[in-house]
Structures are given as C-alpha cells and as structure tokens.
Coordinates of C-alpha atoms and ligand atoms in Angstrom, one line a residue:
M1 CA 0.0 0.0 0.0
R2 CA 1.3 3.4 -0.8
S3 CA 1.6 5.8 2.2
V4 CA -0.4 9.0 2.1
P5 CA 2.1 11.9 2.0
T6 CA 2.2 13.6 5.3
R7 CA 2.0 17.4 5.4
S8 CA 5.7 17.5 6.1
T9 CA 6.5 15.4 3.0
L10 CA 4.5 18.0 1.1
A11 CA 6.3 20.8 2.7
S12 CA 9.6 19.3 1.9
L13 CA 8.6 18.8 -1.7
A14 CA 7.5 22.4 -1.8
L15 CA 10.8 23.5 -0.3
G16 CA 12.5 21.2 -2.9
A17 CA 10.6 22.8 -5.7
L18 CA 11.5 26.3 -4.4
S19 CA 15.1 25.3 -4.3
G20 CA 14.8 23.9 -7.8
L21 CA 13.3 27.2 -8.9
V22 CA 16.1 29.2 -7.3
A23 CA 18.7 26.9 -9.0
V24 CA 17.1 27.0 -12.4
L25 CA 16.9 30.9 -12.1
A26 CA 20.6 30.9 -11.4
L27 CA 21.1 28.7 -14.4
T28 CA 19.0 30.9 -16.6
L29 CA 20.6 34.0 -15.5
A30 CA 24.1 32.5 -16.1
Q31 CA 22.9 31.5 -19.6
A32 CA 21.5 34.9 -20.3
L33 CA 24.7 36.6 -19.1
L34 CA 26.9 34.4 -21.2
R35 CA 24.6 35.1 -24.2
L36 CA 24.9 38.8 -23.6
A37 CA 28.5 39.1 -22.9
L38 CA 30.1 36.3 -24.9
G39 CA 27.4 35.3 -27.5
V40 CA 27.1 31.8 -26.2
S41 CA 23.8 30.5 -27.3
P42 CA 22.0 28.4 -24.6
P43 CA 20.4 25.1 -25.4
T44 CA 17.0 26.8 -25.1
E45 CA 18.0 29.0 -28.2
L46 CA 20.0 26.3 -30.1
I47 CA 17.2 23.9 -30.1
G48 CA 15.4 26.0 -32.7
D49 CA 18.2 25.9 -35.0
R50 CA 18.5 22.2 -34.6
V51 CA 14.9 21.6 -35.2
A52 CA 14.1 24.1 -38.0
P53 CA 15.8 22.4 -40.8
L54 CA 14.2 19.0 -39.8
L55 CA 10.7 20.3 -39.8
G56 CA 10.0 19.9 -43.5
I57 CA 8.8 22.9 -45.4
E58 CA 5.1 22.2 -45.2
R59 CA 5.2 21.7 -41.5
F60 CA 7.4 24.9 -41.2
F61 CA 4.9 26.8 -43.2
S62 CA 1.8 25.5 -41.3
L63 CA 3.7 26.5 -38.0
L64 CA 4.3 30.0 -39.5
E65 CA 0.6 30.2 -40.3
L66 CA -0.4 28.8 -36.9
F67 CA 1.8 31.4 -34.9
G68 CA 1.1 34.2 -37.3
G69 CA 4.7 34.6 -38.6
Y70 CA 8.4 33.8 -38.2
D71 CA 8.8 36.2 -35.3
Q72 CA 6.0 34.6 -33.4
L73 CA 7.3 31.1 -34.0
K74 CA 10.7 32.1 -32.9
Q75 CA 9.3 33.6 -29.7
F76 CA 7.2 30.5 -29.1
G77 CA 10.3 28.3 -29.5
V78 CA 12.6 30.0 -27.1
G79 CA 9.8 30.9 -24.8
S80 CA 8.5 27.4 -24.4
A81 CA 12.0 26.0 -24.3
T82 CA 12.8 28.4 -21.4
L83 CA 9.6 27.5 -19.6
G84 CA 10.4 23.9 -20.1
Q85 CA 13.7 24.4 -18.5
L86 CA 12.2 26.3 -15.6
A87 CA 9.6 23.5 -15.1
L88 CA 12.3 20.9 -15.3
G89 CA 14.4 22.8 -12.6
V90 CA 11.4 22.9 -10.3
L91 CA 10.6 19.2 -10.9
L92 CA 14.2 18.1 -10.2
G93 CA 14.1 20.3 -7.0
A94 CA 11.1 18.4 -5.8
I95 CA 12.5 14.9 -6.7
Y96 CA 15.7 15.8 -5.0
A97 CA 13.8 16.8 -1.9
G98 CA 11.9 13.6 -2.0
L99 CA 15.2 11.6 -2.3
V100 CA 16.7 13.5 0.7
R101 CA 13.7 12.9 2.8
R102 CA 13.7 9.2 1.9
A103 CA 17.4 9.0 2.8
A104 CA 16.8 10.9 6.1
G105 CA 14.0 8.6 6.9
D106 CA 16.5 5.8 6.9
G107 CA 18.0 7.5 9.9
D108 CA 21.5 8.3 8.8
R109 CA 21.6 12.0 7.9
R110 CA 25.1 11.3 6.4
A111 CA 23.3 9.2 3.8
S112 CA 22.3 12.4 2.1
R113 CA 25.3 12.0 -0.3
G114 CA 23.0 9.5 -2.1
P115 CA 20.5 12.0 -3.2
L116 CA 23.2 14.5 -4.3
L117 CA 24.9 11.7 -6.4
V118 CA 21.5 10.8 -8.0
L119 CA 21.0 14.6 -8.8
I120 CA 24.4 14.8 -10.3
G121 CA 23.7 11.6 -12.3
V122 CA 20.4 12.9 -13.6
V123 CA 21.8 16.3 -14.5
S124 CA 24.8 14.7 -16.3
A125 CA 22.5 12.4 -18.2
L126 CA 20.4 15.4 -19.3
W127 CA 23.7 17.1 -20.3
V128 CA 24.8 14.2 -22.3
V129 CA 21.4 14.1 -24.1
S130 CA 21.4 17.7 -25.0
V131 CA 25.0 17.8 -26.1
V132 CA 24.5 14.8 -28.4
G133 CA 21.2 16.2 -29.6
L134 CA 22.6 19.7 -30.2
W135 CA 26.0 18.7 -31.4
P136 CA 25.6 20.0 -35.0
V137 CA 24.8 23.5 -33.9
L138 CA 27.2 23.8 -31.0
G139 CA 29.7 25.7 -33.2
T140 CA 27.4 28.8 -33.1
N141 CA 28.8 31.9 -31.4
Y142 CA 27.1 35.2 -31.8
R143 CA 30.2 37.2 -30.9
G144 CA 31.9 35.7 -33.9
L145 CA 34.2 32.9 -32.6
A146 CA 35.1 30.4 -35.2
P147 CA 33.1 27.1 -35.1
G148 CA 35.9 25.0 -33.3
P149 CA 36.5 27.4 -30.3
A150 CA 32.8 28.2 -30.3
R151 CA 31.9 24.6 -29.7
V152 CA 34.5 24.4 -26.9
L153 CA 33.1 27.6 -25.2
T154 CA 29.4 26.4 -25.6
L155 CA 30.2 23.0 -24.1
A156 CA 32.2 24.8 -21.2
A157 CA 29.2 27.0 -20.6
T158 CA 26.8 24.1 -20.4
V159 CA 29.2 22.3 -17.9
V160 CA 29.4 25.3 -15.7
S161 CA 25.8 26.2 -15.7
S162 CA 24.8 22.6 -15.0
A163 CA 27.2 22.5 -12.1
L164 CA 25.8 25.8 -11.0
F165 CA 22.4 24.4 -11.0
V166 CA 23.4 21.3 -8.8
V167 CA 25.3 23.4 -6.3
V168 CA 22.6 26.0 -6.0
L169 CA 19.8 23.5 -5.7
A170 CA 21.7 21.3 -3.1
T171 CA 22.7 24.4 -1.1
S172 CA 19.3 26.1 -1.0
Y173 CA 17.6 22.9 -0.1
R174 CA 19.9 22.3 2.7
L175 CA 19.5 25.8 4.0
L176 CA 15.7 25.7 3.7
S177 CA 15.1 22.2 5.2
S178 CA 17.8 21.6 7.7
R179 CA 16.6 21.6 11.3
S180 CA 19.1 23.1 13.7
R181 CA 21.3 20.8 15.6
A182 CA 19.8 19.0 18.5
S183 CA 21.6 21.1 20.9
S184 CA 19.8 24.3 20.0
G185 CA 16.5 25.3 21.6
E186 CA 13.2 25.1 19.6
T187 CA 12.7 28.9 19.3
T188 CA 16.2 29.5 18.0
A189 CA 16.0 26.6 15.7
E190 CA 12.7 27.9 14.1
G191 CA 14.1 31.4 14.2
S192 CA 17.1 30.4 12.2
A193 CA 15.1 28.2 9.9
S194 CA 12.8 31.0 8.9
R195 CA 15.8 33.3 8.6
R196 CA 17.2 30.9 6.1
A197 CA 13.9 30.7 4.4
V198 CA 14.0 34.4 4.0
V199 CA 17.6 34.3 2.7
V200 CA 16.7 31.6 0.1
G201 CA 13.4 33.4 -0.8
G202 CA 15.3 36.7 -1.1
L203 CA 17.9 35.0 -3.3
G204 CA 15.2 33.6 -5.4
A205 CA 13.6 36.9 -5.9
G206 CA 16.9 38.5 -6.6
L207 CA 17.7 36.0 -9.2
A208 CA 14.2 36.3 -10.7
I209 CA 14.6 40.1 -10.9
A210 CA 18.2 39.9 -12.4
T211 CA 17.0 37.2 -14.9
G212 CA 14.1 39.4 -15.9
G213 CA 16.5 42.4 -16.3
V214 CA 19.0 40.5 -18.5
G215 CA 16.1 38.9 -20.4
T216 CA 14.7 42.3 -21.1
A217 CA 18.0 43.6 -22.4
L218 CA 18.2 40.5 -24.6
F219 CA 14.7 41.0 -25.8
R220 CA 15.5 44.5 -26.8
R221 CA 18.3 43.2 -29.0
S222 CA 16.1 40.6 -30.4
T223 CA 15.2 40.5 -34.1
F224 CA 11.4 40.7 -33.5
S225 CA 11.3 44.4 -34.2
Y226 CA 12.9 44.1 -37.7
D227 CA 12.9 40.4 -39.0
G228 CA 10.6 40.3 -42.1
L229 CA 10.9 44.0 -42.8
Q230 CA 9.6 44.6 -46.3
L231 CA 10.2 47.3 -48.7
A232 CA 6.8 48.7 -49.9
G233 CA 5.8 51.5 -52.1
P234 CA 5.1 54.2 -52.8
G235 CA 8.3 56.1 -53.3
I236 CA 10.7 53.3 -54.0
E237 CA 14.2 54.7 -54.5
P238 CA 16.7 53.2 -57.0
I239 CA 19.1 52.3 -54.3
T240 CA 17.4 51.3 -51.0
P241 CA 18.7 53.1 -48.0
S242 CA 20.3 50.6 -45.6
E243 CA 17.7 51.2 -42.9
R244 CA 14.9 50.3 -45.3
F245 CA 16.5 47.3 -46.9
Y246 CA 14.4 44.2 -46.3
V247 CA 15.6 41.8 -43.5
V248 CA 15.3 38.1 -43.1
T249 CA 17.1 36.2 -40.3
K250 CA 16.6 32.8 -38.7
N251 CA 18.0 34.3 -35.4
V252 CA 16.1 35.3 -32.3
I253 CA 19.0 37.7 -31.5
D254 CA 21.3 38.5 -34.4
P255 CA 25.1 38.3 -34.1
R256 CA 27.2 41.2 -32.9
V257 CA 30.5 40.1 -34.3
R258 CA 33.7 41.6 -32.8
A259 CA 35.9 42.6 -35.7
A260 CA 39.0 41.9 -33.6
T261 CA 38.2 38.2 -33.3
W262 CA 36.6 37.8 -36.7
R263 CA 38.3 35.7 -39.4
L264 CA 37.3 34.5 -42.8
E265 CA 38.7 31.0 -43.5
I266 CA 39.1 29.7 -47.0
D267 CA 39.8 25.9 -46.7
G268 CA 38.6 22.5 -47.8
L269 CA 39.8 21.4 -51.3
V270 CA 42.4 24.1 -51.8
E271 CA 46.2 24.0 -52.2
R272 CA 46.8 26.8 -49.6
P273 CA 44.1 27.2 -47.0
R274 CA 44.3 30.6 -45.3
S275 CA 42.4 33.0 -43.2
Y276 CA 41.8 36.8 -43.5
D277 CA 41.2 39.2 -40.8
L278 CA 39.1 42.3 -41.6
D279 CA 42.0 44.6 -42.4
E280 CA 43.5 42.0 -44.7
L281 CA 40.2 41.6 -46.5
R282 CA 39.8 45.4 -46.8
S283 CA 43.3 45.8 -48.2
L284 CA 42.5 43.6 -51.2
P285 CA 41.4 45.0 -54.5
S286 CA 37.7 45.6 -54.2
V287 CA 34.7 46.2 -56.5
R288 CA 31.7 48.2 -56.0
Q289 CA 28.6 46.4 -57.3
E290 CA 24.9 47.3 -57.4
T291 CA 23.0 44.3 -56.7
T292 CA 19.3 43.5 -55.8
M293 CA 18.5 40.8 -53.3
M294 CA 15.2 38.9 -53.0
C295 CA 14.1 36.3 -50.5
I296 CA 12.8 32.9 -51.7
S297 CA 9.6 33.5 -49.6
N298 CA 8.9 36.8 -51.3
G299 CA 5.4 36.4 -52.8
V300 CA 4.5 37.9 -56.1
G301 CA 4.1 41.6 -55.4
G302 CA 5.9 41.3 -51.9
G303 CA 8.5 43.5 -50.5
L304 CA 11.1 41.1 -49.4
Q305 CA 13.5 42.6 -52.0
S306 CA 15.8 45.7 -52.1
N307 CA 18.6 47.0 -54.0
A308 CA 22.0 48.3 -52.7
M309 CA 25.5 49.3 -53.7
W310 CA 28.0 46.7 -52.2
T311 CA 31.7 46.9 -51.8
G312 CA 33.7 43.7 -51.5
V313 CA 36.2 41.2 -52.7
P314 CA 35.2 38.8 -55.5
L315 CA 35.3 35.4 -54.0
T316 CA 36.9 34.0 -57.1
E317 CA 40.0 36.1 -56.1
L318 CA 40.2 34.4 -52.7
L319 CA 39.6 31.0 -54.2
S320 CA 42.2 31.5 -56.8
T321 CA 44.8 32.7 -54.3
A322 CA 44.0 29.5 -52.3
G323 CA 44.2 27.3 -55.4
L324 CA 41.2 25.1 -56.2
Q325 CA 42.0 21.4 -56.2
E326 CA 40.6 18.9 -58.6
G327 CA 37.1 17.7 -57.7
A328 CA 35.7 20.9 -56.3
V329 CA 31.9 20.8 -56.6
E330 CA 30.6 23.6 -54.3
V331 CA 31.7 26.0 -51.7
L332 CA 30.0 25.6 -48.4
V333 CA 29.6 28.9 -46.7
T334 CA 29.3 29.0 -42.9
A335 CA 28.4 31.9 -40.6
V336 CA 28.7 32.7 -36.9
D337 CA 25.1 32.0 -36.2
G338 CA 25.5 28.4 -37.4
Y339 CA 23.7 29.2 -40.7
S340 CA 25.2 27.8 -43.8
D341 CA 24.4 27.5 -47.5
S342 CA 26.3 26.3 -50.5
V343 CA 27.1 27.6 -54.0
F344 CA 28.1 25.6 -57.0
I345 CA 31.8 26.2 -58.0
D346 CA 31.0 27.9 -61.3
K347 CA 28.8 30.5 -59.5
A348 CA 31.3 30.8 -56.6
M349 CA 33.9 31.6 -59.3
D350 CA 31.8 34.1 -61.0
P351 CA 33.4 37.5 -60.7
T352 CA 30.2 39.0 -59.4
T353 CA 30.0 36.7 -56.4
L354 CA 31.4 38.8 -53.7
V355 CA 32.5 38.8 -50.0
A356 CA 31.0 42.2 -49.3
Y357 CA 32.0 44.3 -46.3
E358 CA 30.3 47.6 -47.3
M359 CA 26.8 48.4 -48.1
N360 CA 25.9 51.8 -49.6
G361 CA 29.3 53.1 -48.8
E362 CA 29.4 52.2 -45.1
A363 CA 30.4 49.2 -43.2
L364 CA 27.8 46.6 -43.3
P365 CA 25.1 47.2 -40.8
E366 CA 25.0 44.5 -38.1
R367 CA 21.7 43.1 -39.2
H368 CA 22.9 42.8 -42.8
G369 CA 26.0 40.7 -41.8
Y370 CA 28.7 42.8 -40.2
P371 CA 31.6 42.5 -40.8
A372 CA 31.2 40.6 -44.1
R373 CA 28.7 38.6 -46.1
I374 CA 28.6 36.7 -49.3
L375 CA 26.6 38.1 -52.1
V376 CA 25.3 35.7 -54.8
P377 CA 23.8 37.7 -57.6
G378 CA 21.0 35.9 -59.5
M379 CA 20.2 33.5 -56.7
F380 CA 17.7 34.0 -53.9
G381 CA 18.7 35.7 -50.7
E382 CA 19.3 32.5 -48.8
K383 CA 22.6 32.0 -50.6
S384 CA 24.0 35.5 -49.4
V385 CA 25.2 34.2 -46.1
K386 CA 25.5 37.1 -43.5
W387 CA 28.2 37.2 -40.8
V388 CA 30.3 34.7 -42.9
T389 CA 33.4 33.1 -41.2
R390 CA 34.2 30.2 -43.5
V391 CA 34.2 29.2 -47.1
E392 CA 35.1 25.6 -47.5
V393 CA 35.5 24.0 -50.9
V394 CA 33.7 20.6 -51.0
E395 CA 33.6 17.8 -53.5
R396 CA 29.8 17.0 -53.0
D397 CA 26.5 18.9 -53.0
V398 CA 25.8 20.1 -49.5
K399 CA 22.5 21.4 -48.5
G400 CA 22.1 24.7 -46.8
F401 CA 20.0 25.6 -43.7
Y402 CA 16.8 26.1 -45.6
E403 CA 17.5 23.6 -48.4
R404 CA 17.6 20.9 -45.7
Q405 CA 14.1 22.1 -44.7
G406 CA 13.0 21.2 -48.3
W407 CA 13.5 24.5 -50.2
G408 CA 14.8 24.4 -53.6
P409 CA 16.7 22.6 -55.1
Q410 CA 16.8 25.5 -57.6
F411 CA 17.6 28.9 -56.2
V412 CA 17.6 31.0 -59.3
V413 CA 15.6 34.1 -59.1
P414 CA 12.7 34.1 -61.7
T415 CA 11.9 37.2 -63.6
R416 CA 9.1 39.1 -61.9
A417 CA 7.5 42.6 -61.9
R418 CA 5.3 44.4 -59.4
F419 CA 3.2 47.5 -58.8
T420 CA 4.3 49.8 -56.0
E421 CA 2.3 52.9 -56.7
P422 CA -0.2 54.6 -56.6
D423 CA -2.0 53.4 -53.5
L424 CA -4.9 51.5 -55.1
S425 CA -7.0 51.4 -52.1
L426 CA -8.0 55.0 -53.2
P427 CA -10.2 55.3 -56.3
L428 CA -8.9 56.6 -59.7
S429 CA -10.9 58.7 -62.1
V430 CA -11.9 58.1 -65.6
G431 CA -10.2 60.5 -68.0
T432 CA -7.4 61.5 -65.6
V433 CA -3.8 60.2 -66.2
T434 CA -2.6 58.0 -63.4
V435 CA 1.2 57.2 -63.1
L436 CA 1.6 53.6 -62.3
R437 CA 5.1 52.6 -61.0
G438 CA 6.8 49.6 -59.8
T439 CA 10.0 47.3 -59.8
A440 CA 11.0 44.5 -62.0
F441 CA 13.9 42.0 -61.3
A442 CA 15.3 39.2 -63.2
G443 CA 18.2 37.9 -60.9
D444 CA 21.4 38.5 -62.7
R445 CA 19.9 38.4 -66.2
G446 CA 18.8 42.0 -66.2
V447 CA 15.4 43.5 -67.2
T448 CA 15.2 44.8 -70.8
S449 CA 11.5 45.6 -70.8
V450 CA 8.3 45.8 -68.9
E451 CA 4.8 45.8 -70.0
V452 CA 1.5 46.7 -68.5
S453 CA -1.9 45.2 -69.2
T454 CA -5.1 47.0 -68.3
D455 CA -7.4 44.3 -70.0
D456 CA -6.6 41.3 -68.0
A457 CA -3.6 40.1 -70.1
R458 CA -5.3 40.3 -73.5
T459 CA -2.9 43.1 -74.6
W460 CA 0.3 44.5 -73.3
E461 CA 1.6 48.1 -73.6
P462 CA 5.3 48.9 -73.0
A463 CA 6.2 50.8 -69.8
E464 CA 9.0 53.2 -69.5
L465 CA 12.1 52.2 -67.6
E466 CA 12.8 55.1 -65.3
Y467 CA 15.8 53.5 -63.7
S468 CA 17.9 50.8 -65.2
S469 CA 21.5 50.6 -64.3
S470 CA 22.9 47.0 -64.1
P471 CA 21.9 43.4 -65.1
L472 CA 22.3 42.6 -61.5
A473 CA 19.8 45.1 -60.3
W474 CA 16.1 45.7 -60.6
V475 CA 14.6 48.4 -62.8
L476 CA 12.1 51.0 -61.8
W477 CA 9.4 51.3 -64.3
R478 CA 6.5 53.7 -65.0
Y479 CA 3.4 53.6 -67.1
D480 CA 1.0 56.6 -67.7
W481 CA -2.4 55.1 -67.7
L482 CA -5.6 56.9 -68.8
P483 CA -8.6 55.0 -67.5
Q484 CA -11.5 55.0 -69.9
R485 CA -14.2 53.3 -68.2
A486 CA -15.6 53.2 -64.7
G487 CA -15.5 50.0 -62.6
D488 CA -12.9 47.6 -61.3
V489 CA -10.0 47.2 -63.7
P490 CA -7.4 44.5 -63.3
L491 CA -3.9 45.8 -63.9
L492 CA -1.1 43.3 -64.7
V493 CA 2.6 43.9 -65.3
R494 CA 5.2 41.6 -66.8
A495 CA 9.0 41.9 -67.4
T496 CA 11.3 40.4 -70.0
D497 CA 14.9 39.5 -69.0
G498 CA 18.2 40.0 -70.7
N499 CA 18.0 36.6 -72.5
G500 CA 14.8 37.8 -74.2
D501 CA 12.6 35.5 -72.1
V502 CA 9.3 36.9 -71.0
Q503 CA 8.5 36.2 -67.3
V504 CA 6.5 33.1 -66.6
G505 CA 2.8 34.0 -66.2
E506 CA 1.8 30.7 -64.7
A507 CA 1.3 31.1 -60.9
R508 CA 3.7 28.9 -58.9
D509 CA 3.7 28.7 -55.1
I510 CA 6.4 30.3 -52.9
V511 CA 7.2 26.7 -51.8
P512 CA 9.6 25.2 -52.6
Q513 CA 11.4 27.2 -55.3
G514 CA 9.9 30.7 -55.0
A515 CA 6.8 32.2 -56.6
T516 CA 6.2 33.0 -60.3
G517 CA 3.2 34.7 -62.0
Y518 CA 1.9 38.1 -62.8
H519 CA 1.3 40.7 -60.1
R520 CA -2.4 41.4 -60.7
V521 CA -4.0 44.3 -58.8
M522 CA -7.4 45.9 -59.0
A523 CA -8.0 49.5 -59.7
R524 CA -11.3 51.2 -58.7
V525 CA -12.1 53.7 -61.3
Q526 CA -14.8 56.2 -60.8
A527 CA -16.7 58.1 -63.5
Ligands
MTE1 N1 24.1 34.0 -41.4 C1 22.9 34.1 -42.0 N2 22.8 34.5 -43.2 C2 21.6 34.7 -43.8 C3 20.4 34.4 -43.2 C4 20.5 34.1 -41.8 O1 19.5 33.8 -41.1 N3 21.8 33.9 -41.2 N4 19.2 34.6 -43.8 C5 19.2 34.5 -45.2 C6 18.0 34.8 -45.9 S1 16.7 33.8 -45.9 C7 17.9 36.0 -46.7 S2 16.5 36.3 -47.6 C8 19.0 37.0 -46.7 C9 18.5 38.4 -46.3 O2 19.6 39.3 -46.2 P1 19.2 40.7 -45.6 O3 18.6 40.7 -44.2 O4 20.5 41.5 -45.5 O5 18.2 41.4 -46.5 O6 20.1 36.7 -45.8 C10 20.4 35.4 -45.8 N5 21.6 35.1 -45.1
MO2 MO1 15.2 34.5 -47.4

C-alpha cells in the first residue's frame, strides 16, 4: 500500500521545488549573461536551429501560419524551451527533496550523499542528451568565434551552468530544510530556519529580478522588431537606404561580431588554405557592385526585396589565391550564427559573387551581416550568407539551412515585376492620367523591358524604364495610364529578361522554389 504523503512530506517537496526554482533561475541567469557578454547560445535557443531544418517545409509553413509569422514562431520556440527548462528545474528540485527525505527517513543523515549523487547523475544524463542532440549546432557563437573554439566555449558554458544548478539546488535545499542541531533550543531553531527561508526566498526573488532584467536587455536586442521588414511602395528609390533594406534572419537575436576576433577562413579542397582578418580583407582589390536581393519566400508583389551598392572582394580572387584542387563541386559557406548555405563552384567563381563588407558606402550594418557577407547575384537571398566566417571548398553537393528544410533545389531568381504605386485602395478617375510605378527584377539576367496590361492580359503596352543601371539590379518602371471606363479594372505587369525571355505568367507557389506569376492588382475607377 502506498503511504499518504504527510504534510511535512508535502512541505519538503515544496521546499525542494522552491530550491529547484532558485537553482534554475541561477542557471537561466548564467545562460543569459553568457549570451549577452560572450554570445554563447544556450540550449533553449540552439534547439530552434537544430529543429528548424528538420521540420520539413510544409510543417514549417503551417507553423508559421499557426503562430502568425516567423517572429511569433521564434518567440514560441525560445519561450517554451525556457519555460520547459524552468519546469524541469522545479521538478528536479522536488525529486531531490523527495530523495533527501527518503534517505533521512533511513535514519542516517550522512546518507544524504546518495540523493546528491543521484541529482548529479540525472543532470549529467540530461547534459549528455542535450550535447548529443545539439552537437551539429554547438559551433554557433554570436560574438563571432570560429566554429571550433565556439563549440568548446558552448560546451564549457553548459558544464558550468549545469554544475551551478546542482550546487545552488543542493545548497538552497539544505538551507531551507535543515533543522538546527539537537543542541539548539526550539525557538532559535525555528528562528534560524525562517531566517534561512528568508535568505533563500530573497535569493530567489533577486535572481528572478536579475534574470528578468537581463532577459529584457536580450529581448531589446532581439530581431522581433525588424525580421521580415519589407520594402513597400510608394516612393521606392533606385538604391534602397540601408535602414529600409528588407531583412530576413533565422535568429532570435542577431550576431554582434567583434571585428578583432573575426576571421574568414578559406579551406577545404584548396592548395593553400588561409584566413583573412578584416584589415587584410579590406586591403585587397575591391569592387563596387549594385545588386538587388530577394528572399525565396517573397510572394508575387511582395516587399522582401531591395537594392544596394555593395563593396567587397570577388570570392573568385580568394579562391584563386587559395588554389582550387581537382574535384571541387561547391563551396559551403558558414556563418557565426550556425547558418550555412552552398554555392556551385561555377557560381562561386563568377566575378560578381562577392565577399561584401560595405553596403551603400558604409560598413555593413549588423543586421545585414557585419563584418562581411557573401553576395550571390541571381540567386535567392538564402545564398547570401551574412556574418560569414568560413568558405569551404567541397567535393559534393551540401544542403544549406533552408534547403535541408525542403526549399529548392533551384535557387535561381525568376523574372518578376510588381506594382508599387499609386495606393490603389484609393479610387482613380476616368479621363485622368494616373502614373503607375513599380519594380521588375530578373536575378542576374537584367530586365530589358516591362509591359502593363489593363485588360486582364489580352494586350500589353510597354512601360518606360525610369531606372535601369545593371543586369544585377532591378529596374524601376512607370506607365502613364488613362482609365477610360468606370468600374474595377485589373492591372497586370510583366517583365522580359536579358535573355529575351518573358516572365512566366503561370502562378507557382512560394514553396519550394519561389513564386512565379503576374502581379495582378485591382484599380477602382470612378466616373
Ligand atoms: N548567417 C545568416 N545568413 C543569412 C540568413 C541568416 O539567417 N543567417 N538569412 C538568409 C536569408 S533567408 C535572406 S533572404 C538574406 C536576407 O539578407 P538581408 O537581411 O541582408 O536582406 O540573408 C540570408 N543570409
Ligand atoms: Mo530569405
């Protein structure tokens, strides 16, 4: 028969739970401080990166829909992992208390080593499970350490914080639960016990406040305020100001790379592997190159695209200096946030593929990859790895972060055009010329012409290219339209690329290779 827990058993379990809470708060605070100061990613954050590529694209998209966006999904991910960690801490505290009570029941107070050993065993087992599970992403470091040292630092941090948890748990539980020695009088014993309770409670409250404070500081640095920033009309400029340039990041908190520790390694199948620091990279002959970028998940008419003037070193120069070996198939590009993507060797050796360190004449902004990013014209933004630290020449096709999720396998930007002005929520008038404007982009093939249809794709009229500068960049077009009848009029736009190919009119989903189809909008025309 199971014994009914006595009140004091429950009291012990409660004290254990409280000790567990104090200990897990100490652990969480340590993790948060390490994240803030040294860019060490805690398991609660790493787990998202470990799981995201495994999700499968459909599941990923249905989760995005379920949570209402990437930001919300990320918040749910870290939030629930953190809550899970807190709950586990509390549970371990209660279990520990139960074990200690059981051991004390056996009479020998010295036997309390047993529970401590069990606690150490359980925490070690959890540590092993998380290290094995998170192994592929342990090389992440948001201050910019190279993957090798980053993995060592992350491992050291998990060892230290696990040990901290055990020590704080055992100590607070001892403080909370120990009766004073037999020699002391009852009142003093209770007095000191409650004093200790106050100390532990105060410690817990202090830790909670400190954790909240550091958590708030981390939240302020999080990407929630800008991830998914779109560039919408009206008033789209030829060169997008860096602050308005669209942003996509997998991270909850983006890297803040220390230029002093940053290195770019060129290795793998090369004769002379080497690494560059930022000064060395900047001292190499550079090019200025206007290039438009677009995310694979940018729907027809969407604003996950922007155009900037980049400065950098052609990757082909670095690869040639290193000397490609026979059998090179791809370069695998890795970044400080654990993100990676691959580029076929021909594209990597194309003189327009850059290691860029300036955007619009200034050092890359942090959110766009400071101190350096890869820029792969003609391919979706996924390939343009930010915060790059390593370019490894490999002999096989390696899948990137999103490719493993199921995107691709083609990442070539299809030709597409869109309307950006006027604001068509406002009505237009019959007989009044309206200036329609928009962008058109054809990867690295250039846009040679843009046409507009005001009769649902029966006839097409040429638009004027107001801005057209480089095959790697978008064009800005305009079309002066004179509405001739009242009612709802569908407007369509299409572009032709530098190969003379008219854009695909057939609508294709965003998943898995990026959307195609005409941007079709409705104008409300009044008499
Ligand atoms: N290291 C790293 N590089 C990255 C990403 C990332 O999350 N981490 N996101 C990619 C995606 S999906 C896109 S569309 C582009 C966006 O670049 P931008 O934010 O500078 O516009 O960066 C790519 N490079
Ligand atoms: Mo993207």
